Short mmCIF file of C-alpha atoms in Angstrom, two decimals:
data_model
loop_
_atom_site.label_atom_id
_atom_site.label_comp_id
_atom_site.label_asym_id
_atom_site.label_seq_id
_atom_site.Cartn_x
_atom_site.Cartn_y
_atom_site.Cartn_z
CA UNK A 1 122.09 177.87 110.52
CA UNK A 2 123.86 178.51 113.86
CA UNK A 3 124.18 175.08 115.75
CA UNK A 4 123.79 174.68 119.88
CA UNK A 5 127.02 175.02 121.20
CA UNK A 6 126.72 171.67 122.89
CA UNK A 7 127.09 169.94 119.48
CA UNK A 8 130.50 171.25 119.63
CA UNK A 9 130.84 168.41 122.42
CA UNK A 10 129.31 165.66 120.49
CA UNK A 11 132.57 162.98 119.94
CA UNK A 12 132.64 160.68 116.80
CA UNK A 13 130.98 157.70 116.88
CA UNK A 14 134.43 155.76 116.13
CA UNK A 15 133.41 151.58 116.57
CA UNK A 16 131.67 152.04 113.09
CA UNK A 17 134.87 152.52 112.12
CA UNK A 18 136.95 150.22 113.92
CA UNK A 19 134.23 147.45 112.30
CA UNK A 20 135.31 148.45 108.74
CA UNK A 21 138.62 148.45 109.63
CA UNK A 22 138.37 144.83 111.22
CA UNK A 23 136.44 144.11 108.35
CA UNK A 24 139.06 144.52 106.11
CA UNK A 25 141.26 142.65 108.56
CA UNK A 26 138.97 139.06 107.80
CA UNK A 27 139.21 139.79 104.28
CA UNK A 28 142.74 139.60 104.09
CA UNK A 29 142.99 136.28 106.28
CA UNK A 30 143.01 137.96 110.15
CA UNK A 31 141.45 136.14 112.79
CA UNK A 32 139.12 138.76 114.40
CA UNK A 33 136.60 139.02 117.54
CA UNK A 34 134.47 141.84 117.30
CA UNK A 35 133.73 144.08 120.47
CA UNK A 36 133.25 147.33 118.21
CA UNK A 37 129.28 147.72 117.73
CA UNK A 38 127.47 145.37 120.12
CA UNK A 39 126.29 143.27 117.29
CA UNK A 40 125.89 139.80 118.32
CA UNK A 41 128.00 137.01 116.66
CA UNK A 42 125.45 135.13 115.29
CA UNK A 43 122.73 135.03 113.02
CA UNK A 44 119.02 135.96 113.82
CA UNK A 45 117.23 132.60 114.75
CA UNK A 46 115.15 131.03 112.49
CA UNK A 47 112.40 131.33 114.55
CA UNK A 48 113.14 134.78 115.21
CA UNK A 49 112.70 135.58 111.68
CA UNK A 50 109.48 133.39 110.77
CA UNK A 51 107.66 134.76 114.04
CA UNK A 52 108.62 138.35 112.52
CA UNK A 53 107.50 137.40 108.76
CA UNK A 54 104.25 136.20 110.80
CA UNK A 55 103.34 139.53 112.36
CA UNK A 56 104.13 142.01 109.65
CA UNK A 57 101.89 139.72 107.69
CA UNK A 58 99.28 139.69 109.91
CA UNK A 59 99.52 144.00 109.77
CA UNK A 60 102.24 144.76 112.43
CA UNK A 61 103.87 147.43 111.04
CA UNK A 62 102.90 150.49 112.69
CA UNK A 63 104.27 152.16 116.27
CA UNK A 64 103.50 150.05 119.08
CA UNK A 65 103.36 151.59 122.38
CA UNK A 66 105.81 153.35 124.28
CA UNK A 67 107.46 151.44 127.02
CA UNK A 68 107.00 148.53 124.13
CA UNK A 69 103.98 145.79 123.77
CA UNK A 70 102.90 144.51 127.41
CA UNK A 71 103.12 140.90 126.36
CA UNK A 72 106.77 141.60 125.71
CA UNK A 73 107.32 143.51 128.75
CA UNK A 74 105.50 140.91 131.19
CA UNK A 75 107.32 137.98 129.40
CA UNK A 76 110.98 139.81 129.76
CA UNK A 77 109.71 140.85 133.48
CA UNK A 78 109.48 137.04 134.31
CA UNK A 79 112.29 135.91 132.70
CA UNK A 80 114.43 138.66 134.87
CA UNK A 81 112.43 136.76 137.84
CA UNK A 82 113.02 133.20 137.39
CA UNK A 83 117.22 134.03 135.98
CA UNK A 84 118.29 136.70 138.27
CA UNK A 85 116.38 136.25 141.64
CA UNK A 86 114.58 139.64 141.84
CA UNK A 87 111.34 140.86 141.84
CA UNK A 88 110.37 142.53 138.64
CA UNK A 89 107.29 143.49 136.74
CA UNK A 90 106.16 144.78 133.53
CA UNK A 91 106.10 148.25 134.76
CA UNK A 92 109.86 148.14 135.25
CA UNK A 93 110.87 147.26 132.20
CA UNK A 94 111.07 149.21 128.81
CA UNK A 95 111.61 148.22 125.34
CA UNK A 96 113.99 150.69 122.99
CA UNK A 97 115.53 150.37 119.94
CA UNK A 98 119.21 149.70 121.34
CA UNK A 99 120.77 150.84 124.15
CA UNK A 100 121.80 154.15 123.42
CA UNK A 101 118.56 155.95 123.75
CA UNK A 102 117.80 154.15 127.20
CA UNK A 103 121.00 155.98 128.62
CA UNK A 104 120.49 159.12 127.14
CA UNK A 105 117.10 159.69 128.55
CA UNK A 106 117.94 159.35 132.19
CA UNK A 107 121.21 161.68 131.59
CA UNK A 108 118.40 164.15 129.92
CA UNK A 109 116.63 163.37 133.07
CA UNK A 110 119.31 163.77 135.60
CA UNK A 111 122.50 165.77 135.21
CA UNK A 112 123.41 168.87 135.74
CA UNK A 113 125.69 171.31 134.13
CA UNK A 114 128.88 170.29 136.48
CA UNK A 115 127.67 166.79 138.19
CA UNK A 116 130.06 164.09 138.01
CA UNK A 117 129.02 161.09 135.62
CA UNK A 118 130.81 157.83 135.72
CA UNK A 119 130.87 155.70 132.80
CA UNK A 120 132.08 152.38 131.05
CA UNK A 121 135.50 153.65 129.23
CA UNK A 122 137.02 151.78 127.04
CA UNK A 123 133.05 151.74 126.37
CA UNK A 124 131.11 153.63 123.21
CA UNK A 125 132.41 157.39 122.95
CA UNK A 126 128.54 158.70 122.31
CA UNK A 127 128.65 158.12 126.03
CA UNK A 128 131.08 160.16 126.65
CA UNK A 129 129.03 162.82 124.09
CA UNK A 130 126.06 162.75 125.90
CA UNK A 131 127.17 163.49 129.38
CA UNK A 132 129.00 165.97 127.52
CA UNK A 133 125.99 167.27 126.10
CA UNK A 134 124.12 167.75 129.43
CA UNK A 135 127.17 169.59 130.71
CA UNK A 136 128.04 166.68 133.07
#
């Protein structure tokens, strides 16, 4: 099978590395603070937890809409209200799975074979990959 030749631009995705490598740091002793992966450095909450136990007992296990459930979405829209001093609703805000997908979709949406991109850097290298991709 003969491959786009944009995935010839695709970078590695190195922090999973660095974290195994940082890993093996604590186990010998080292002191470490992780800024690899964007995982934070605590544990889930407890309440976090029994709230999800709760739903996928009560049958929430299948593909929930979209942008993500409304309640969510209204409840994040009025936090970003009352913390940050701007006016935000449910429509502007969107629930993914991380952030990755969230960036790619506007680059998708937006570049242009040539455009200038600017980016975080040091920052994750699929950035740099997806601008890449779209010929940024």
């Amino acid at each position: 099978m003969k491959l786009a030749d944009r995935m010839s631009r695709i970078l590695t995705e190195s922090a999973f590395d660095v974290l195994v490598r940082a890993r093996a740091l604590e186990a010998q002793g080292r002191d470490i603070i992780h800024l690899e992966i964007g995982e934070p450095d605590f544990d889930t909450p407890r309440h976090v937890i029994d709230e999800a136990k709760r739903a996928l007992d009560a049958g929430f296990t299948h593909y929930g809409p979209t942008q993500g459930l409304p309640e969510l979405r209204e409840a994040i829209a009025e936090y970003i209200c009352a913390t940050r001093g701007i006016k935000v609703t449910a429509r502007n805000v969107c629930v993914t799975p991380g952030g990755k997908p969230i960036i790619f979709f506007p680059i998708m949406a937006l570049v242009e074979p040539g455009d200038e991109v600017i980016y975080p850097n040091p920052g994750f290298p699929m950035y740099e990959s997806m601008i890449g991709v779209m010929g940024g």
